[in-house]
XYZ file of C-alpha atoms in Angstrom:
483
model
C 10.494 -2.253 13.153
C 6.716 -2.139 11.824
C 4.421 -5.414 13.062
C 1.323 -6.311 13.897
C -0.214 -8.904 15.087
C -2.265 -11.777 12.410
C -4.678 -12.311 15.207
C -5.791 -8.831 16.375
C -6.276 -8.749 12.453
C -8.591 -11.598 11.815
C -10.399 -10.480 15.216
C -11.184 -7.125 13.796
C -12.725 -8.814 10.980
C -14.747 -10.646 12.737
C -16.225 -7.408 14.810
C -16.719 -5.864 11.195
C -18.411 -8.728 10.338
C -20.726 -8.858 13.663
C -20.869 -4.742 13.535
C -22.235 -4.584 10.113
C -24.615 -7.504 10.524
C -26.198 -6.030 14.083
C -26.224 -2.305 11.764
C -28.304 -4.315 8.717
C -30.206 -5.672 11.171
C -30.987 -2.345 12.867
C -31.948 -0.882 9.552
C -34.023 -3.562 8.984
C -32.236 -5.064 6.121
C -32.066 -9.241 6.306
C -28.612 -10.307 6.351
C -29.809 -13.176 4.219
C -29.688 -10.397 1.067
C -25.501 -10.638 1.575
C -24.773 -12.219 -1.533
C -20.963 -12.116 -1.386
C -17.634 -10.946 0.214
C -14.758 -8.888 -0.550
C -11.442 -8.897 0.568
C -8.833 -5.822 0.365
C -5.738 -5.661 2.433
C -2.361 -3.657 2.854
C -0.362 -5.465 0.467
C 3.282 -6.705 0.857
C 3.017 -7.246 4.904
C 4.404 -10.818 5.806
C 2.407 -13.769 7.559
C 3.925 -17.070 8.494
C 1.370 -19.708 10.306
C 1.205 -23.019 11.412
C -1.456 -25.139 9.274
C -2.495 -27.803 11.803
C -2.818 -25.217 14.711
C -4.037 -22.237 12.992
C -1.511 -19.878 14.842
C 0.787 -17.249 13.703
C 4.276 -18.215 13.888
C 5.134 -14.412 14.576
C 3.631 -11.239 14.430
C 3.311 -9.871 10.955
C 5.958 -7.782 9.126
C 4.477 -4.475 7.803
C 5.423 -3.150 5.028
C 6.985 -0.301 5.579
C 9.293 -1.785 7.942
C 13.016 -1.437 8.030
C 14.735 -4.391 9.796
C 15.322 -6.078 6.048
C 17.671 -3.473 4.829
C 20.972 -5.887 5.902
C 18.992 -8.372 3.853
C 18.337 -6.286 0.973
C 22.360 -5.045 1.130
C 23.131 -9.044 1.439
C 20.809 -10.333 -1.451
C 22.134 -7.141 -3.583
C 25.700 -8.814 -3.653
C 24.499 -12.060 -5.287
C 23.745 -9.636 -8.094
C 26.019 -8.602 -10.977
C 27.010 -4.840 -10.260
C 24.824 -5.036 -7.436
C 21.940 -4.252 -9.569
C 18.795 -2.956 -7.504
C 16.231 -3.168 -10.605
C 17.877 -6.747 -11.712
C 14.389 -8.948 -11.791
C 12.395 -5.275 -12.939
C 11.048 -7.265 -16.256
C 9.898 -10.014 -14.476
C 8.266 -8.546 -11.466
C 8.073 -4.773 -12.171
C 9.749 -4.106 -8.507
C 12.976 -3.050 -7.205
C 14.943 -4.824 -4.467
C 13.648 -3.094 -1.874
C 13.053 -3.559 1.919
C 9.302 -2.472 0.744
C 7.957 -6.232 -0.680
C 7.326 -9.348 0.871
C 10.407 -11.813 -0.374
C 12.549 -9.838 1.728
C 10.614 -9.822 4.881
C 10.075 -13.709 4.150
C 13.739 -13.911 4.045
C 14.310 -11.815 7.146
C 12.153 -14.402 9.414
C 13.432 -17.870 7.813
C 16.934 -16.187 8.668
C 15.841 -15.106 12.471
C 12.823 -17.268 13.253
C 13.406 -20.802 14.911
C 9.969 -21.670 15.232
C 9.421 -20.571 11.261
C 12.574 -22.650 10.187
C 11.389 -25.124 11.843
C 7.580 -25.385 10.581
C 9.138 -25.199 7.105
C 11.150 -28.637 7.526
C 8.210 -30.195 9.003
C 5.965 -28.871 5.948
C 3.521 -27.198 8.494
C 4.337 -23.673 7.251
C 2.135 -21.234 4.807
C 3.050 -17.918 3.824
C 0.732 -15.584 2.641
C 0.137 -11.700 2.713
C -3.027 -10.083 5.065
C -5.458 -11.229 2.418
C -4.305 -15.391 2.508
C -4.018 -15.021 5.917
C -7.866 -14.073 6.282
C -9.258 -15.789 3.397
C -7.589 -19.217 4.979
C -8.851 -18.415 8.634
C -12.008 -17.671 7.334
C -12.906 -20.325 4.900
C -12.184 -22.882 7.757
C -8.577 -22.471 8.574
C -6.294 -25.399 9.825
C -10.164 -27.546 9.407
C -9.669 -26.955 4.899
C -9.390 -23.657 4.560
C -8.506 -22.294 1.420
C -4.590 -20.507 0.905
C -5.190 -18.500 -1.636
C -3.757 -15.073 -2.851
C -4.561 -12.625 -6.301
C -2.433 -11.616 -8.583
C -2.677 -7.748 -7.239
C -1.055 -9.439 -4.549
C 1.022 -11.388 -5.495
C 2.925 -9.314 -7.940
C 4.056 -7.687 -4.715
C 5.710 -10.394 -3.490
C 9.472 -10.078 -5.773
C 8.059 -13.938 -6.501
C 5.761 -13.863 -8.778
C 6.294 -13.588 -12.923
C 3.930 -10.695 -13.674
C 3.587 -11.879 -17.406
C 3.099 -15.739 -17.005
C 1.203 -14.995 -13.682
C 2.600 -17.763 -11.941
C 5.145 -18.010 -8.892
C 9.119 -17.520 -10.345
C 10.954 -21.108 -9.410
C 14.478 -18.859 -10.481
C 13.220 -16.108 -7.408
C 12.439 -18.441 -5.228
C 15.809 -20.085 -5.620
C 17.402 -16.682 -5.610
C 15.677 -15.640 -2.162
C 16.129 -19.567 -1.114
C 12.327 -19.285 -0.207
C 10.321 -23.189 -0.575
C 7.678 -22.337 -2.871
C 5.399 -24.971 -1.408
C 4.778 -22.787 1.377
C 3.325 -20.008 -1.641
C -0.513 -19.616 -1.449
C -2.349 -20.422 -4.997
C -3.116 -17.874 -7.105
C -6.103 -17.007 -8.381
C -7.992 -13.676 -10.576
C -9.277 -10.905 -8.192
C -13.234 -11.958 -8.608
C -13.832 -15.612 -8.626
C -15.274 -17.848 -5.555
C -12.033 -18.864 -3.542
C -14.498 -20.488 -0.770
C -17.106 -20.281 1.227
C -17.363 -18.407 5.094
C -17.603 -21.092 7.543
C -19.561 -20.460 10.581
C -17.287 -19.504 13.515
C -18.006 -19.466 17.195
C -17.111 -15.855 17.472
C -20.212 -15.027 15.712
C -23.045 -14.985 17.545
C -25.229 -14.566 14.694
C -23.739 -17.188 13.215
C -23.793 -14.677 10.292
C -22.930 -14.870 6.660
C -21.923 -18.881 7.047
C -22.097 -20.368 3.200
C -21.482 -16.566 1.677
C -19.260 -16.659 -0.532
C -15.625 -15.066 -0.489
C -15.692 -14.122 -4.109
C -13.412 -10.472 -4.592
C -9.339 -10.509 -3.335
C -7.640 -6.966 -4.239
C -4.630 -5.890 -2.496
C -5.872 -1.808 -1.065
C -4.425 0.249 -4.027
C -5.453 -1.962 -6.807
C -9.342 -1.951 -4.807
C -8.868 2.109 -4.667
C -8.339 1.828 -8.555
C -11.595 -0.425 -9.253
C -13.503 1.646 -6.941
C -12.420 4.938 -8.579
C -13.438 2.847 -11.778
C -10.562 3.869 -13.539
C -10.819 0.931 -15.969
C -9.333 3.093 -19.436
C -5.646 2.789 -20.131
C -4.339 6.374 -18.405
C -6.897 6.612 -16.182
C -5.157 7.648 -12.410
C -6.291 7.450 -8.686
C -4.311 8.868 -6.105
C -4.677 7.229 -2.260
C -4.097 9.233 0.663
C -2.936 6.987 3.692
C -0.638 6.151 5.732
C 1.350 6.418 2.712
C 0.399 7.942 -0.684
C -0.160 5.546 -3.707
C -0.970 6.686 -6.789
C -1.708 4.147 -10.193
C -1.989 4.889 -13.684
C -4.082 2.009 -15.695
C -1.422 0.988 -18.679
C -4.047 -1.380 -19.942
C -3.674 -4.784 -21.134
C 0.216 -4.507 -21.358
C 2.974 -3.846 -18.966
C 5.033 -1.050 -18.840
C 8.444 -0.558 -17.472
C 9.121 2.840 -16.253
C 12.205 5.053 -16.454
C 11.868 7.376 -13.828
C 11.601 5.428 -10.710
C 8.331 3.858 -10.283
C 7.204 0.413 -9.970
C 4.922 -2.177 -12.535
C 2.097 -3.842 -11.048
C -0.998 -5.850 -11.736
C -3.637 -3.896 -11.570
C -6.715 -6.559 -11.664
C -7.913 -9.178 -13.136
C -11.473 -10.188 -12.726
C -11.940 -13.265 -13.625
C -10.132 -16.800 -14.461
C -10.772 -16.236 -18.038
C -10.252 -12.382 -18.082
C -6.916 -10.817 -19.207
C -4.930 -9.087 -16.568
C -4.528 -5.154 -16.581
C -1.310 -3.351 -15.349
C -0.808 -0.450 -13.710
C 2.015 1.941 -13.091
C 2.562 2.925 -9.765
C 4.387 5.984 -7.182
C 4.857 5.280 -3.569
C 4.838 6.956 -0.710
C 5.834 5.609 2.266
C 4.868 8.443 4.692
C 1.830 10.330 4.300
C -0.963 10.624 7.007
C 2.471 9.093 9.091
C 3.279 12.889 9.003
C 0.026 14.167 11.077
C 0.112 11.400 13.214
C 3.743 11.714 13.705
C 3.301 15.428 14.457
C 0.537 14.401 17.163
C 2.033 11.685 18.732
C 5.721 12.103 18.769
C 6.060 16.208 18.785
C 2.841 16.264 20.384
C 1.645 19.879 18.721
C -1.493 18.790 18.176
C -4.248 16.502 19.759
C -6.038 14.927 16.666
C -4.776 15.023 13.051
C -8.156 17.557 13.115
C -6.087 20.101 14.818
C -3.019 19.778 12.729
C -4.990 20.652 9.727
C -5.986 23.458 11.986
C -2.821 25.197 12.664
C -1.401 24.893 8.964
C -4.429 26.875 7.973
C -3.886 29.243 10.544
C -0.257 29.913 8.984
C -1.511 29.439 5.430
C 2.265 29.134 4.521
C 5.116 27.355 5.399
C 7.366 30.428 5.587
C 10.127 28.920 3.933
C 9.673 25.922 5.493
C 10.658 22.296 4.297
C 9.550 18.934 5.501
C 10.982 15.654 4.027
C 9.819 13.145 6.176
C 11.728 10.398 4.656
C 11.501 8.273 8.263
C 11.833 4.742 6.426
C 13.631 5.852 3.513
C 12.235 7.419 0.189
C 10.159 5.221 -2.153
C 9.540 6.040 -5.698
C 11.017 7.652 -7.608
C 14.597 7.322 -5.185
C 14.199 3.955 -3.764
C 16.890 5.694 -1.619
C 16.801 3.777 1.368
C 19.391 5.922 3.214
C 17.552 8.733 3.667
C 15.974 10.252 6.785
C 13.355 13.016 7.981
C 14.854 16.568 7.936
C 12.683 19.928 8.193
C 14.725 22.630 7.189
C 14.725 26.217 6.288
C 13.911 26.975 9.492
C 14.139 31.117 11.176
C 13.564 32.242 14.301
C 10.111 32.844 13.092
C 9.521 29.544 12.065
C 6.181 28.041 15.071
C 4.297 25.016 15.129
C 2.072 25.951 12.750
C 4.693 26.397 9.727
C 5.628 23.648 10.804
C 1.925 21.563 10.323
C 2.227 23.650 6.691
C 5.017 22.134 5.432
C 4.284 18.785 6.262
C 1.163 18.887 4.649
C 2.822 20.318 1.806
C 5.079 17.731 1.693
C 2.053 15.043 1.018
C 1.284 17.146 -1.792
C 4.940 17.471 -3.449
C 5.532 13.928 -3.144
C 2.510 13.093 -4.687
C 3.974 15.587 -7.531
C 7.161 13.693 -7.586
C 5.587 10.823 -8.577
C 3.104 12.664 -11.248
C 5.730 14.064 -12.725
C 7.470 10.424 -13.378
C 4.028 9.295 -14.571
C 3.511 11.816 -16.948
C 7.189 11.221 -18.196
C 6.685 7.174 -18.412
C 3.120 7.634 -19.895
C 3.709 10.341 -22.161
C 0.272 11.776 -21.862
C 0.274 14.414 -18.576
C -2.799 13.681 -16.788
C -5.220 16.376 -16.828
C -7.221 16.111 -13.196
C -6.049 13.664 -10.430
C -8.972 11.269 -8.693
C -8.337 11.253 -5.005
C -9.525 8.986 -1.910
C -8.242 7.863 1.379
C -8.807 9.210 4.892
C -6.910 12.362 4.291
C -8.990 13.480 1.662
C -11.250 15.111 3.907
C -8.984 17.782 4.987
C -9.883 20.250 2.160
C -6.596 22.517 2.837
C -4.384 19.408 2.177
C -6.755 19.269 -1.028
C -6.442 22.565 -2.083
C -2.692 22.644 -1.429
C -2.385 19.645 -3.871
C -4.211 21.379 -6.658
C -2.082 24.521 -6.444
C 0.756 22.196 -6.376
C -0.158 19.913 -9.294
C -0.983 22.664 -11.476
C -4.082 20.703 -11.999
C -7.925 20.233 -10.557
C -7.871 17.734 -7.837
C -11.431 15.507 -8.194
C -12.572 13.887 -4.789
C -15.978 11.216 -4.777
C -18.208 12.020 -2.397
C -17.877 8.254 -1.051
C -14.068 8.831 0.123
C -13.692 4.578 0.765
C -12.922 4.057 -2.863
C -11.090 0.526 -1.438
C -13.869 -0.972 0.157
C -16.120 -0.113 -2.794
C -13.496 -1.690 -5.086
C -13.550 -5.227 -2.917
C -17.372 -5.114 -3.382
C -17.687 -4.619 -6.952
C -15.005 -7.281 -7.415
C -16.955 -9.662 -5.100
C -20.495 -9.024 -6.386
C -19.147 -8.916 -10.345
C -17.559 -12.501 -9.634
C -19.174 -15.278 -11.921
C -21.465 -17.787 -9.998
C -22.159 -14.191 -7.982
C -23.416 -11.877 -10.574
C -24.869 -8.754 -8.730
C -22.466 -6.161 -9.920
C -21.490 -5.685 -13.839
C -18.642 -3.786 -14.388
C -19.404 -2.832 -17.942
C -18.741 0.990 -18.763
C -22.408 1.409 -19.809
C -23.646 -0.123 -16.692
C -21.558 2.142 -14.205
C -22.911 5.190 -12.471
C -21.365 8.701 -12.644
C -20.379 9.310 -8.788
C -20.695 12.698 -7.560
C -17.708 14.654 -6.892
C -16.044 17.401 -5.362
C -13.516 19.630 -7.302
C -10.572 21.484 -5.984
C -9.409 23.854 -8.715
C -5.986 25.737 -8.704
C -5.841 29.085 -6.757
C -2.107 29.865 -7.451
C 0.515 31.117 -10.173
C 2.562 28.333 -11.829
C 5.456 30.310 -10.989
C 5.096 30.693 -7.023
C 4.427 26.514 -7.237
C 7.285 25.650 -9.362
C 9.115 28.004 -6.923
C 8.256 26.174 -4.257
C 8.703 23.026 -5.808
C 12.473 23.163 -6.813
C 13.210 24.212 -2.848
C 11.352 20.919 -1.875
C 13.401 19.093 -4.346
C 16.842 20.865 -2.871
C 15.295 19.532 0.746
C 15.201 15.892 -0.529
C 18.459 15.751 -1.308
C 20.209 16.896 1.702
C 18.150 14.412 2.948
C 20.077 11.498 1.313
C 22.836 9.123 2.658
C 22.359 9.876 6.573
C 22.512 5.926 6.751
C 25.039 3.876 6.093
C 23.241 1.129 5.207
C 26.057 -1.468 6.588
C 24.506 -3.918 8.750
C 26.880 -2.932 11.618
C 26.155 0.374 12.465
C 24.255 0.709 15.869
C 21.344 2.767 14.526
C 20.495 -0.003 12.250
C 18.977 -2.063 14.525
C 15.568 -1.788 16.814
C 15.577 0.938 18.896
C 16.747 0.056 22.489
């Protein structure tokens, strides 16, 4: 079980808010020059609230969370040979416990106070970036409940090629669609900040809240991969990694997933994207430092895997919510294997840093299959970007030169350009000619194409002993929170 809770959200937006103002104002830049705001957010995490008292109706289901897999198994037998990729065309996705239908499903099912909100038509759904465009254009005094279509299309509700909310979904997931947030292009004005008591300042009330981009579609703007093949690769909690496809949508046959990639503007077309995920990432360091406790910061991990320099034969899968693309093997748990009585902490930090780097090849690999045309340098951004061995590693194991900006927070940027480009804004054009060359850092590979492949395969031999240590029936003790 992943949540958090909606408030502690909106609150830290607020101290961003306050923080960045009191930093301006430090700097001695007027905040009056704020011309707009952007909104990213992790996409697919669940939020049901009450509309006339503002409030959460529970804490919010992240996305990477598990509980929905008895959901997932009982939704799968409404389907005709229990198809997992049944409503692919539609809305590019998988059933999966991974998107928001399912976790919507999960609290109508288990939530009293949810159930009962719906009947009295006092519910609204939305995912991270409703829930803070609502509470922050006024909230249960007119605020706006709004989503994009980057985030929407991760819903399982929403027809990627119409752009509108599916009625036949909803009616398969028995969700009320008037509890769906509008949805609107990912620059446009949804509404205006409103002032809130929590500000001193009173800051940024009338600014408006023009750019909506769920994180990996803002990591793709920001990385301004805007030609059709152009990729970015995010290094999180989880690894994401999108392809542009351009104006049209395509349907992949190795395991990953169709999305929307952006759309800025009401009367602009929409662009797809193809997309890899991976659900654990930096969740590897942080496991390693706060659950096997070999390390004190993610720092020090990096640390002791370049003190080995190898993983001596070392594997790490760590599959600890299932594998995402290209399995969408939900059975499958963490193993490290291959281990001797050599085998020390450090190997250890090795191979689970390598094993960022061959999942990310995984899901290159698919791309290059789907797309046809292998990419020939990967853009990188995310936190873990700055530890230059994981870097490195990934270049030697991609075969390929790994390019890094020198501004890692390729999301953020994306929100602003999408806020400031939004008409009625106007401070940001996103034409090619207009858009600056960022400076970059190259990683270049320092190792045969033999001893990677090598490597590789044994990684791919790991994954599947990892496979089918669930049984995913609802009944099995494990299944459930830990007690």
């Amino acid at each position: 079980w992943v949540e958090q809770d909606p408030k502690e959200i909106l609150n830290s937006v607020y101290e961003c808010v306050e923080k960045t103002c009191e930093k301006m104002n430090q700097l001695n830049i007027s905040i009056a020059n704020i011309r707009a705001i952007g909104v990213t957010n992790q996409r697919e995490t669940t939020v049901v609230w009450d509309k006339t008292t503002g409030e959460p109706l529970y804490n919010a289901i992240v996305w990477l969370d598990l509980r929905t897999q008895s959901t997932v198994d009982r939704l799968l037998k409404k389907v005709p040979g229990r198809n997992k990729t049944f409503s692919k065309f539609k809305t590019g996705l998988p059933l999966s416990t991974y998107f928001s239908a399912v976790k919507l499903r999960w609290l109508l099912d288990n939530v009293e106070e949810i159930r009962k909100a719906v009947e009295d038509g006092r519910a609204m759904f939305g995912t991270i970036d409703s829930w803070l465009i609502w509470s922050l254009t006024g909230g249960k005094n007119g605020g706006i409940h709004c989503t994009d279509v980057t985030n929407a299309s991760r819903t399982m509700l929403f027809n990627i090629h119409s752009l509108e909310w599916d009625p036949e979904l909803c009616k398969f997931f028995d969700i009320p669609m008037e509890i769906l947030p509008s949805v609107r292009s990912s620059s446009e004005i949804y509404g205006l900040m409103v002032c809130f008591p929590v500000f001193e300042s009173g800051a940024l009330t009338g600014v408006p809240i023009s750019g909506c981009l769920g994180d990996q579609s803002a990591a793709l703007v920001g990385q301004m991969c805007f030609q059709d093949g152009q990729a970015k690769n995010t290094y999180g909690t989880g690894c994401f990694l999108l392809c542009n496809t351009g104006q049209k949508s395509v349907f992949s046959e190795h395991g990953l997933i169709t999305t929307i990639a952006y759309k800025m503007g009401r009367d602009k077309p929409a662009f797809y994207a193809l997309e890899g995920s991976v659900a654990i990432a930096g969740a590897v360091v942080r496991w390693l430092r706060d659950n096997l406790g070999i390390a004190k910061t993610s720092q020090e991990v990096e640390k002791l895997a370049a003190d080995a320099g190898t993983s001596y034969g070392c594997y790490f899968v760590p599959a600890f919510s299932g594998l995402y693309a290209p399995y969408w093997e939900p059975s499958a748990r963490g193993i490290i294997c291959g281990l001797t009585q050599f085998t020390n902490k450090n190997h250890i930090a090795f191979a689970a840093l390598e094993a960022v780097c061959f999942q990310t090849r995984e899901i290159l690999d698919a791309m290059n299959k789907d797309c046809g045309i292998p990419l020939s340098q990967l853009q990188v951004d995310g936190g873990m970007t700055n530890n230059k061995i994981l870097m490195q590693l990934q270049s030697d194991i991609l075969c390929i030169p790994v390019v890094k900006p020198s501004m890692p927070e390729t999301t953020a940027l994306g929100a602003a350009m999408a806020a400031g480009a939004a008409e009625g804004v106007g401070v940001w054009s996103l034409n090619p000619g207009d858009l600056t060359a960022v400076t970059c850092e190259r990683f270049e590979p320092q190792i045969n194409p033999e001893e990677s492949e090598y490597r590789y395969a044994r990684w791919k031999k790991a994954v599947m002993k990892s496979m089918g240590w669930e049984s995913s029936s609802s009944d099995s003790p494990s299944n459930g929170k830990p007690k």
